Coordinates of C-alpha atoms and ligand atoms in Angstrom, one line a residue:
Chain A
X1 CA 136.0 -68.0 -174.6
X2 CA 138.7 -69.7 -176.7
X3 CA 140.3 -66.4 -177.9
X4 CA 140.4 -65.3 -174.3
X5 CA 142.0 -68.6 -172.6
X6 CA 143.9 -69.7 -176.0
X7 CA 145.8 -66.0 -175.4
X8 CA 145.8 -65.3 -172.0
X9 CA 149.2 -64.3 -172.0
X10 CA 148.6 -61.5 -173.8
X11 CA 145.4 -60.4 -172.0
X12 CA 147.6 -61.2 -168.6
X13 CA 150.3 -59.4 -169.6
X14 CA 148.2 -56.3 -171.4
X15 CA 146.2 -56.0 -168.3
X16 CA 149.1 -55.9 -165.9
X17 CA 150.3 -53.1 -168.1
X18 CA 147.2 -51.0 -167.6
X19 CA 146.6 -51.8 -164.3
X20 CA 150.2 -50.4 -163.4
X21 CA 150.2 -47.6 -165.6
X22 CA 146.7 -47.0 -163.8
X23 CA 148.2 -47.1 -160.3
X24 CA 151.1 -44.7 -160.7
X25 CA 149.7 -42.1 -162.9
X26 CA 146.6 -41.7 -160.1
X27 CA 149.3 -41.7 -157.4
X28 CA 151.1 -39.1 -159.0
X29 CA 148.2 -37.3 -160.5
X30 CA 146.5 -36.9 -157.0
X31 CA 149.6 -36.0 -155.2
X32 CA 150.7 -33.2 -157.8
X33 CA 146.7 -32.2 -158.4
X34 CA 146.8 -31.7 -154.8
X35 CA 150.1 -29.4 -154.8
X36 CA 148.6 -27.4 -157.9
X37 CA 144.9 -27.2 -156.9
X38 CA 146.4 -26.2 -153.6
X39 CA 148.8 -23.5 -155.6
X40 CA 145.8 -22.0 -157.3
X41 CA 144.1 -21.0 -154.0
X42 CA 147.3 -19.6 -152.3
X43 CA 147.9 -16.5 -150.9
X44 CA 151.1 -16.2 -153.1
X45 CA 150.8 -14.6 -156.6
X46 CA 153.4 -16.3 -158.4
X47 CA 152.3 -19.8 -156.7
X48 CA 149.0 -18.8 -158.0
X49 CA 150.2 -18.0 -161.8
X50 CA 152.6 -21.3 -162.2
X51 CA 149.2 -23.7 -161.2
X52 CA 147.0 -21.7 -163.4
X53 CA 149.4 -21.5 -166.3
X54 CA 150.4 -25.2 -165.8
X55 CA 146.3 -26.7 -165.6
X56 CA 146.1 -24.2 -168.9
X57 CA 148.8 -25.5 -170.6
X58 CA 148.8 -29.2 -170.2
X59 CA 145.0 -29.0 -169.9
X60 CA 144.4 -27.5 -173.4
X61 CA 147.3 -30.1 -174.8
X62 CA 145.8 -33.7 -176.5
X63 CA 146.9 -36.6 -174.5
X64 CA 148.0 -37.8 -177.3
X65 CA 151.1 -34.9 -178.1
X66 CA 151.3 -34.8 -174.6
X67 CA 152.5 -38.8 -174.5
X68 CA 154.3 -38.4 -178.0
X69 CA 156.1 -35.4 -176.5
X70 CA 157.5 -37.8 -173.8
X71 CA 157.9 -41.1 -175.9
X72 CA 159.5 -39.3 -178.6
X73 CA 160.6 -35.5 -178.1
X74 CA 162.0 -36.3 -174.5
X75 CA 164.8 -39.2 -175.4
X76 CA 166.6 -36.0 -177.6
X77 CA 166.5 -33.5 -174.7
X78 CA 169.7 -35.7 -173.3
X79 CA 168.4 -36.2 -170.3
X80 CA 168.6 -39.5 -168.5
X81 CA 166.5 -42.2 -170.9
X82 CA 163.8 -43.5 -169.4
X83 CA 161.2 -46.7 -170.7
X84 CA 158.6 -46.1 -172.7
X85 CA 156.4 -47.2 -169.8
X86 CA 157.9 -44.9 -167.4
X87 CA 157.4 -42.2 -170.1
X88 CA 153.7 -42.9 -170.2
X89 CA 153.5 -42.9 -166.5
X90 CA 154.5 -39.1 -166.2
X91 CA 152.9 -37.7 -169.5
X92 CA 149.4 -39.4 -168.2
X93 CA 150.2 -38.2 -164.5
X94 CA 150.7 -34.5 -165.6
X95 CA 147.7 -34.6 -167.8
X96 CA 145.4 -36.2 -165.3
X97 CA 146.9 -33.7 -162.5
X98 CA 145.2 -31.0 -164.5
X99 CA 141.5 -32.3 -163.5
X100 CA 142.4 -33.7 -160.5
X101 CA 143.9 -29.6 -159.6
X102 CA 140.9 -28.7 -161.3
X103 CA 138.3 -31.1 -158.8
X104 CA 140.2 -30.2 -155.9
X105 CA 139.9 -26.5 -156.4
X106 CA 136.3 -26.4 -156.9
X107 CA 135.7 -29.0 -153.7
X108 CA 138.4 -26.3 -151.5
X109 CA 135.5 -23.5 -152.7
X110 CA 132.7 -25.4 -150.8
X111 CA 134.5 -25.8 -147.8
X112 CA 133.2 -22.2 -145.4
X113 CA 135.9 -19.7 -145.1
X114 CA 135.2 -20.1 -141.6
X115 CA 136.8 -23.4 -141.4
X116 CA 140.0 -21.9 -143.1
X117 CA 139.8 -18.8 -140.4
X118 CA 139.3 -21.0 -137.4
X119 CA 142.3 -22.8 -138.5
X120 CA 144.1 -19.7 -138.8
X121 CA 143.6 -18.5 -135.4
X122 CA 144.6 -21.1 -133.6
X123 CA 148.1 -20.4 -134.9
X124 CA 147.9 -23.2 -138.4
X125 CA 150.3 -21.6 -140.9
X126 CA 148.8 -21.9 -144.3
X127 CA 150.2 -25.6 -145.5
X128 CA 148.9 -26.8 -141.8
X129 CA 145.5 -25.0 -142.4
X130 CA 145.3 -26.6 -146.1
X131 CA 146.3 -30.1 -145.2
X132 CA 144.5 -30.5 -141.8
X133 CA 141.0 -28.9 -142.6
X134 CA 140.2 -27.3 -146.1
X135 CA 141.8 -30.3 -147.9
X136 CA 140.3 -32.9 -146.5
X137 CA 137.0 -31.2 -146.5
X138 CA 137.2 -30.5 -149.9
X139 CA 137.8 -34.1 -151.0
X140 CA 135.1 -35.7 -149.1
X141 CA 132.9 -33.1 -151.3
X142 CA 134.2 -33.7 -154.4
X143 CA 134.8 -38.0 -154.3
X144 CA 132.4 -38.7 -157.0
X145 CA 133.9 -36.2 -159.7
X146 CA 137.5 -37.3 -158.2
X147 CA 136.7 -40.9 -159.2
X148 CA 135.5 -39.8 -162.8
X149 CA 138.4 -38.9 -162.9
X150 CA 140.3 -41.8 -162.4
X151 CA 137.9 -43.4 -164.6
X152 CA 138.8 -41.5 -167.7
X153 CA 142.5 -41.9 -166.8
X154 CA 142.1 -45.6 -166.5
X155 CA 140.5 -45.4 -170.3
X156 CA 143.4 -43.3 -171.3
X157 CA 146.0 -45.8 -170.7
X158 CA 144.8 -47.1 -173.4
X159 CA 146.7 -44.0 -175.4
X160 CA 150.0 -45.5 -174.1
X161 CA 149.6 -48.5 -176.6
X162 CA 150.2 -46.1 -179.3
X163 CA 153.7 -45.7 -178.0
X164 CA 154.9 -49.1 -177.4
X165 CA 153.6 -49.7 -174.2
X166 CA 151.9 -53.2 -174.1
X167 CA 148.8 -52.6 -172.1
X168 CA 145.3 -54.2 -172.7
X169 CA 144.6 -51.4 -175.6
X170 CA 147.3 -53.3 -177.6
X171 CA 145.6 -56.6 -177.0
X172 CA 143.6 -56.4 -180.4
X173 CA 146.7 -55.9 -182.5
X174 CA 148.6 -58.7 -180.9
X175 CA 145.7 -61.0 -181.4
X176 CA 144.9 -60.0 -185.1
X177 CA 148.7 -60.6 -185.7
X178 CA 147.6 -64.5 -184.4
X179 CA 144.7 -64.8 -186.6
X180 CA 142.1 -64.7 -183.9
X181 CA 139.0 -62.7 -184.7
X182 CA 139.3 -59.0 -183.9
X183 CA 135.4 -58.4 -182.3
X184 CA 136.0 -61.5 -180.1
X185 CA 139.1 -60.1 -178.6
X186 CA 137.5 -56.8 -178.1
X187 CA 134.7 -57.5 -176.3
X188 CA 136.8 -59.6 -173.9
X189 CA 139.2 -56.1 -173.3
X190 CA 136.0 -54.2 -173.0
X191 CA 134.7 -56.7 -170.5
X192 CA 138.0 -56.0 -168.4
X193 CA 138.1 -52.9 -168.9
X194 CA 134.3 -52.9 -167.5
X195 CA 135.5 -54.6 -164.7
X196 CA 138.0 -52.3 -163.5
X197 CA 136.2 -49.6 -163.9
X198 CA 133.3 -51.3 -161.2
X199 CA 136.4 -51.6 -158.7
X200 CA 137.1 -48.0 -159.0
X201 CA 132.8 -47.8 -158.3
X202 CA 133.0 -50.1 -155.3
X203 CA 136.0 -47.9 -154.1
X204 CA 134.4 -44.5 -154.7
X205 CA 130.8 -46.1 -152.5
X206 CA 133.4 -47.2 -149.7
X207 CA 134.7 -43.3 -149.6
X208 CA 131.6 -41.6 -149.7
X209 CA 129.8 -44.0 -147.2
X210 CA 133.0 -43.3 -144.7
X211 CA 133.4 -39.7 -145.2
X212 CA 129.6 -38.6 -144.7
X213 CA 130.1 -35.8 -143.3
X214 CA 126.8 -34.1 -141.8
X215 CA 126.7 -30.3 -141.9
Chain B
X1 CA 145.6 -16.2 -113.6
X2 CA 149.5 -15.1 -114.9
X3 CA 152.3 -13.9 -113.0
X4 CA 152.5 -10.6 -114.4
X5 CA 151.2 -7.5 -112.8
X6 CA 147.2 -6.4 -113.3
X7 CA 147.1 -3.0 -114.8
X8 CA 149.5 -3.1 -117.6
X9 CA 149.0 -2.8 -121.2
X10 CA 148.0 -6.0 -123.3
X11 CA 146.5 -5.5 -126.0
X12 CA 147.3 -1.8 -128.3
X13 CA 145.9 0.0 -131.0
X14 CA 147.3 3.0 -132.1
X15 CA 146.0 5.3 -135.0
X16 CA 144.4 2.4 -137.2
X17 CA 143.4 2.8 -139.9
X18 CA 141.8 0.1 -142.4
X19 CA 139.7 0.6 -146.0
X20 CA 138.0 -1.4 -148.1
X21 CA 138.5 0.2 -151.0
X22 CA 136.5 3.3 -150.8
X23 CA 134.9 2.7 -147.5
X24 CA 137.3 3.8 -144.6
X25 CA 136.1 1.1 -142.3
X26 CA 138.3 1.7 -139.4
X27 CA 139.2 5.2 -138.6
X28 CA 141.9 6.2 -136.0
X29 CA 141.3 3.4 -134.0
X30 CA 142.9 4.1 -130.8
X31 CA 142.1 1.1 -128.1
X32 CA 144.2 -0.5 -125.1
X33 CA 143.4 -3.3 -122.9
X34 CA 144.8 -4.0 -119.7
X35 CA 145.8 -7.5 -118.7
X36 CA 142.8 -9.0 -116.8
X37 CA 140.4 -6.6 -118.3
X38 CA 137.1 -7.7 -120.3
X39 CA 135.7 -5.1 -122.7
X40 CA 132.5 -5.2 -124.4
X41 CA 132.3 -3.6 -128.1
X42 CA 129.0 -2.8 -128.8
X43 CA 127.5 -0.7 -131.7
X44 CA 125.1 -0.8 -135.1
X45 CA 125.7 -3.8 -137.4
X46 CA 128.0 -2.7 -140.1
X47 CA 130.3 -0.4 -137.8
X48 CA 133.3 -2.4 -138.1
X49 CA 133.1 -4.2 -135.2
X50 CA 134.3 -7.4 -136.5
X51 CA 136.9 -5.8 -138.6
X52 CA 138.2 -4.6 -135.4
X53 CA 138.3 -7.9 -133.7
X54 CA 139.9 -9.5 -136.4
X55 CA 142.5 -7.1 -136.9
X56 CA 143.9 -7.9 -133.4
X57 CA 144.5 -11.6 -134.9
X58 CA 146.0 -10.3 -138.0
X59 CA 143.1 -12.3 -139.8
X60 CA 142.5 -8.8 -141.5
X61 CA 145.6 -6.4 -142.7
X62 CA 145.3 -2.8 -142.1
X63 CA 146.6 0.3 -143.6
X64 CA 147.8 2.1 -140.7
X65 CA 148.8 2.2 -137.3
X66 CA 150.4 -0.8 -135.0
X67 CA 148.7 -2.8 -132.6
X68 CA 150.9 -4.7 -130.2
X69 CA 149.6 -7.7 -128.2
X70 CA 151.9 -8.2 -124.9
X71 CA 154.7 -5.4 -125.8
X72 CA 155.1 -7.2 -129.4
X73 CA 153.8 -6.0 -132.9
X74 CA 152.0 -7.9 -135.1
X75 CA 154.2 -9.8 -137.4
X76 CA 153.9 -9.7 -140.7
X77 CA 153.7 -13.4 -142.1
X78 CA 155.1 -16.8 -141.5
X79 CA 155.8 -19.0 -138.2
X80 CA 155.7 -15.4 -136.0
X81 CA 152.1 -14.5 -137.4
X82 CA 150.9 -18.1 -136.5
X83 CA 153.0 -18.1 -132.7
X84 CA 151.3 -14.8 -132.2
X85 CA 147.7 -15.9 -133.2
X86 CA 148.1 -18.5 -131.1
X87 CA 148.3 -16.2 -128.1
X88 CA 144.8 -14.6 -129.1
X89 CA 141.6 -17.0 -129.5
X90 CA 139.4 -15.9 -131.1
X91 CA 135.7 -17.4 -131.0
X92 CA 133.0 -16.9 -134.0
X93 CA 129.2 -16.0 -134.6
X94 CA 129.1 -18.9 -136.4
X95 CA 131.1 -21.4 -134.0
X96 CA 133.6 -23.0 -137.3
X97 CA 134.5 -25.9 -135.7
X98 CA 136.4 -28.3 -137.7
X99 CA 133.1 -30.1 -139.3
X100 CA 135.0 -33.1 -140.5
X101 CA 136.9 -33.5 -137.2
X102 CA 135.8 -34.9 -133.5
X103 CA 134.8 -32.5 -131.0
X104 CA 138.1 -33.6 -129.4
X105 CA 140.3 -33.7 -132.0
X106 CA 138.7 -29.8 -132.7
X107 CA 140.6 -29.2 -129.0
X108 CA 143.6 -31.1 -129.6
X109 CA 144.3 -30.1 -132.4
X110 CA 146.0 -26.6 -132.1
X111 CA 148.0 -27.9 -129.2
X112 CA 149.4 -31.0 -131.0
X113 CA 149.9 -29.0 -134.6
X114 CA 151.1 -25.8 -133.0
X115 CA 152.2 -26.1 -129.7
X116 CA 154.0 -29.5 -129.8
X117 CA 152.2 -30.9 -127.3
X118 CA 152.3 -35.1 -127.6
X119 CA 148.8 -36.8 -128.2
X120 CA 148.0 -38.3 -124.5
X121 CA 148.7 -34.9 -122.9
X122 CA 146.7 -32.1 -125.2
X123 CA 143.4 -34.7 -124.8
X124 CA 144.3 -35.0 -121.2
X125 CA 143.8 -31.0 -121.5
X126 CA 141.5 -31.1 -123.9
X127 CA 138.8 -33.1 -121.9
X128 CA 139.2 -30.9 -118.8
X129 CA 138.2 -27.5 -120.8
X130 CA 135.5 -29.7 -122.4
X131 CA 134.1 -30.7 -119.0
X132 CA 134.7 -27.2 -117.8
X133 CA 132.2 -25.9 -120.2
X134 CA 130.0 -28.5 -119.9
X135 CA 130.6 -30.6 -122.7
X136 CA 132.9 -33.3 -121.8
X137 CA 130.2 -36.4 -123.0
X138 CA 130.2 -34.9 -126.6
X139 CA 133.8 -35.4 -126.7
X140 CA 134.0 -38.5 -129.5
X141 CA 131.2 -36.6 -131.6
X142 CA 131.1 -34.3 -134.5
X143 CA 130.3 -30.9 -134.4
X144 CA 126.8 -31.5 -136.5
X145 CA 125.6 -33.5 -133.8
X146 CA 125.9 -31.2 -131.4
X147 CA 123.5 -28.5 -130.6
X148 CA 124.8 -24.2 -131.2
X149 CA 125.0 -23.7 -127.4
X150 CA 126.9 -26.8 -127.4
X151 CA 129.0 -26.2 -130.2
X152 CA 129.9 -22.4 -129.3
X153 CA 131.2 -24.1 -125.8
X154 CA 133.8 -26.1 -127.6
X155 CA 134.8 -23.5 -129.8
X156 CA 135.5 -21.4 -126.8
X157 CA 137.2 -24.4 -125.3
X158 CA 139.2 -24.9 -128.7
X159 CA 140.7 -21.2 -128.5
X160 CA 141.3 -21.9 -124.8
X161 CA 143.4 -25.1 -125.5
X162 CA 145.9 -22.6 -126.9
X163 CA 146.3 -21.2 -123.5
X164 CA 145.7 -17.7 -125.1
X165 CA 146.4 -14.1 -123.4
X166 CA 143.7 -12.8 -124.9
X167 CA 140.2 -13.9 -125.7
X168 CA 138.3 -12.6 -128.8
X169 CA 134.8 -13.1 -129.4
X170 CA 132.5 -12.0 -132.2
X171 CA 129.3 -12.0 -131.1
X172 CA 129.6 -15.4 -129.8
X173 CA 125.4 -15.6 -129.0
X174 CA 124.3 -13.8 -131.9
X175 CA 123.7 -17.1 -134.3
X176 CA 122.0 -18.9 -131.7
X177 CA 118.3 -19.9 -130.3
X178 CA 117.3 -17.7 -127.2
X179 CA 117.3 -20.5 -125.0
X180 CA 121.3 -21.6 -125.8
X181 CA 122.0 -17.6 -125.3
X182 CA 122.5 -18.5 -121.4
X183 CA 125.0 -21.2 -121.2
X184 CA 127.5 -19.6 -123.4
X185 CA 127.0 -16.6 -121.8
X186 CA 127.3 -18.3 -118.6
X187 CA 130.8 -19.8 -119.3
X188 CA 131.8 -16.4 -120.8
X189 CA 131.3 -15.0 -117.5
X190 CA 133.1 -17.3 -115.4
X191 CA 135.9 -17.2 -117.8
X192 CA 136.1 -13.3 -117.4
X193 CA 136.1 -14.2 -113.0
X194 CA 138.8 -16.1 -113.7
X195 CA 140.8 -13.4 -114.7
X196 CA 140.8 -13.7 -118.5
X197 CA 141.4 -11.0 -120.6
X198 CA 138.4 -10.6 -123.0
X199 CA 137.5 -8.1 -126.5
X200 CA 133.7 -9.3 -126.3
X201 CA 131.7 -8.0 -129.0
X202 CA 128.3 -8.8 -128.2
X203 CA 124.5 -7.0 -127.9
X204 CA 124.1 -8.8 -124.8
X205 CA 123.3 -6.1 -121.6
X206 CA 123.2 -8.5 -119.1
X207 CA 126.9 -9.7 -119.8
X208 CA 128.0 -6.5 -119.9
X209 CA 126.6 -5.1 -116.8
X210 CA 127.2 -8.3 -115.7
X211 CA 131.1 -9.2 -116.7
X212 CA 132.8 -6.2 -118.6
X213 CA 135.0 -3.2 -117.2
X214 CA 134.4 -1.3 -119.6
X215 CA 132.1 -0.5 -122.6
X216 CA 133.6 0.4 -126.5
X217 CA 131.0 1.9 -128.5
X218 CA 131.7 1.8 -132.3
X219 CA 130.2 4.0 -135.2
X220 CA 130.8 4.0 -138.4
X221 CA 134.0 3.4 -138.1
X222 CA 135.0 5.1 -134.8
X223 CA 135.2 4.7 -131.1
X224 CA 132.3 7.3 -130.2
X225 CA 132.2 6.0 -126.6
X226 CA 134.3 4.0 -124.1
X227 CA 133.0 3.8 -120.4
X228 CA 132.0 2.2 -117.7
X229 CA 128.9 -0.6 -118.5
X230 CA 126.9 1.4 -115.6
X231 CA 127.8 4.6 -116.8
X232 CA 127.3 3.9 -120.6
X233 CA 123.7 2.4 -120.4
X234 CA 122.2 4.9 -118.0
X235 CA 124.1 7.8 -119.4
X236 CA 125.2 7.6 -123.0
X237 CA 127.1 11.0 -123.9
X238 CA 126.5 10.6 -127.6
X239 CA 123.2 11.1 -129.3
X240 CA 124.5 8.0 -131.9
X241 CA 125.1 6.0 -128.5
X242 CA 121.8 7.3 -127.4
X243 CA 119.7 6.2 -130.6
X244 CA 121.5 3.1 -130.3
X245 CA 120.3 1.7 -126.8
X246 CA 116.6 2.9 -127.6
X247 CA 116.6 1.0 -130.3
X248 CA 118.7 -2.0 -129.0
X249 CA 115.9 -1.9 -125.3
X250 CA 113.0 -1.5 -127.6
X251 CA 113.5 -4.8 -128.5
Ligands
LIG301 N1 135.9 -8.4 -146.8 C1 135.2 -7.2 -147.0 N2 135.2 -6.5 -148.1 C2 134.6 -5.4 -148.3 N3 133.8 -4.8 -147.3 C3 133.7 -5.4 -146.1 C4 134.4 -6.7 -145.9 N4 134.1 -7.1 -144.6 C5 133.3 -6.1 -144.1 N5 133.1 -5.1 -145.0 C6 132.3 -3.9 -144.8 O1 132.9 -3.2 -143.7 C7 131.9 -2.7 -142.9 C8 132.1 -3.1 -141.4 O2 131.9 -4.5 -141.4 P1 131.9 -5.3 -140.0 O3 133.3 -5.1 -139.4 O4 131.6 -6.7 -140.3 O5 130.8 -4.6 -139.1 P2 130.1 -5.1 -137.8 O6 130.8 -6.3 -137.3 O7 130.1 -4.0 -136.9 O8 128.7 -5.4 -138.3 C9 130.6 -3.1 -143.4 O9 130.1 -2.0 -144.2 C10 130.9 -4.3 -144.3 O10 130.0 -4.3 -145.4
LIG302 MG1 130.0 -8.3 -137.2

């Protein structure tokens, strides 16, 4: 308990890390999954090729290259510099977009064409049939993959630490560095880590209680 | 019923033509329906009926030909497709209402995404076609609560929400019990009294004898027959039409 409230800056400050980096890589993951999972069911060819190149590409690449490619091949492209933080933020957004495309495309396929024709004749263009009925079909069916999802993302903010990000991954080095014991300090990340993960639980039941949908 | 004169041309096909892949599954397809007039398309399963209907909305391409609803081809893609859709409902065999939404928010919703129309006004509207089909106390439901009759009324008052010129239904009766067949067709018929103009593919003889001016009869492909409902049933010309009805009143 000691090596928990003794350092409870660092756990305060590695948690709030995570749980940022957390928060807007799922915001941006699920907003560009949606566009690309959406992409790969479109009517358009080239639409079609870009999302399934893209979930290929990024899909196929480690986390871990696809972080070091942001942290370190980025800042010599001479674009605008961005933190190390914000860095992380996109390269675990992209990644996660993949799956999230990935879930989304396979909830879209349950959803009966008929709901996607019915849409159609009553004059919904195709973004209007997509965002009013097939999507939000297609997520109610696929919340508990979805939220495994976000699971494994939350886990792999723990990648960012590698790259100078100071989340709760990097709480173990910080504490070695102050001579506490290593397991202690572990277990007491793993515990949080344990606990965030039941708030994503606890969020997932509240979605699929609301969003039974009978058929 | 609309301002414009009975007796002109609505809805036009002329020499369509549609495959899939090898199978030519629409074959010269030459069809016009007059403003105000109900026409029942009848036929073996597999004859392209539905292709046909859903042609008229665009919902299927085809190869050749034009059909023109009101004077104005079929657009291609885009805002024009949809506007045009809009002026042709189209009810299913198997109802698709929007299973996550309300069966009022299923009415609204084409006249609030589509036509504009503000909230308080489309469910204004949307609660007098309900009642009108006999549904009205389902209104804050969802559709798997409802029964098919039930269901098959709002998706005819979904369509009808769009104030459509033209009314398309695919054998609207054909996925229900025996004892829902009635009140669908029942509201089907009043609809056609009230002047609608109505493609109604359907097995149903009573309707037709009872609602249609005319009667398509489909083959493989092609129009074999078009007449009167009187006329057809007790005097089919063709022996296909002829096999047909023995085997549809053996039933
Ligand atoms: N999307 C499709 N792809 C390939 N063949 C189809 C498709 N839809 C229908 N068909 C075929 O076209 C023919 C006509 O179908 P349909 O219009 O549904 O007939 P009906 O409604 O008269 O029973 C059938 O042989 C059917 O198998
Ligand atoms: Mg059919």
């Amino acid at each position: 308990m000691s090596t928990l409230l003794d350092n409870l800056d660092l756990f305060t400050e590695g948690f709030k890390n995570t749980i940022i980096l957390f928060f807007f890589s799922a915001i941006f993951a699920v907003i560009i999954g949606m566009i690309v999972g959406a992409m790969r069911v479109s009517p358009i060819p080239a639409a079609r090729a870009v999302g399934t190149v893209y979930v290929n590409l990024v899909r196929n690449t480690p986390l871990t290259l696809i972080l070091f490619f942001f942290a370190l091949g980025y800042p010599k492209l001479g674009l605008p510099q961005i933190s190390f933080m914000v860095a992380a933020i996109v390269g675990l957004s992209l990644y996660t977009a993949t799956y999230i495309a990935e879930t989304i495309r396979s909830g879209i396929n349950t959803v009966p064409v008929g709901q996607a024709e019915a849409a159609r004749a009553i004059g919904l263009d195709f973004g209007q049939t997509l965002s009013l009925v097939v999507l939000p079909q297609a997520l109610r069916a696929v919340i508990p993959p979805l939220f495994s999802v976000l699971i494994a993302l939350l886990k792999n903010t723990t990648v960012a630490a590698g790259f100078s990000v100071m989340e709760a991954g990097a709480i173990r080095a910080n504490l070695s560095e102050r001579g506490e014991p290593a397991m202690t300090g572990l277990l007491w990340v793993a515990l949080g880590f344990i606990l965030l993960v039941a708030l994503l639980s606890l969020l997932q039941r509240y979605f699929e209680t609301k969003w039974k949908v009978a058929r | 019923m609309t301002a414009h004169e009975e007796g002109e041309t609505l809805v036009s096909l002329t020499g369509v033509n549609k495959h899939y892949g090898s199978l030519h599954v629409l074959q010269d397809i030459n069809l016009q329906v007059k403003r105000g007039e109900v026409v029942v398309v009848i036929g073996p399963s597999g004859s392209g009926k539905s292709t046909l209907c859903r042609t008229i909305n665009r919902l299927e391409t085809i190869d050749e030909g034009t059909i023109t609803i009101d004077g104005k081809e079929l657009p291609a893609e885009g805002r024009q497709l949809a506007q045009l859709r809009a002026d042709v409902g189209m009810v299913f065999q198997s109802f698709n209402l929007f299973a996550h939404k309300s069966i009022l928010d299923n009415v609204t919703l084409g006249p609030i995404k589509v036509n504009k129309q503000d909230k308080a006004g489309a469910e204004k509207d949307a609660m007098a076609l309900l009642e009108r089909v006999g549904v009205g106390k389902q209104a804050p439901k969802l559709p798997a609560q409802l029964s098919g009759g039930q269901q098959q009324r709002v998706a005819i008052a979904r369509a009808l929400a769009m104030k459509p010129k033209v009314m398309l239904f695919d054998e609207p009766t054909s996925a229900l019990d025996p004892e829902m067949i009635n009140e669908v067709l029942d509201v089907m018929v009043q609809l056609a009294k009230d002047g609608m103009t109505m493609i109604v593919v359907t097995h149903e003889m009573g309707f037709a004898r009872k609602a249609a001016d005319r009667v398509v009869f489909m083959a493989d492909g092609q129009i074999v027959e078009d007449a009167e409902p009187e006329e057809f049933f007790t005097n089919p010309k063709s022996s296909r039409a002829k096999d047909f009805l023995s085997k549809l009143l053996s039933h």
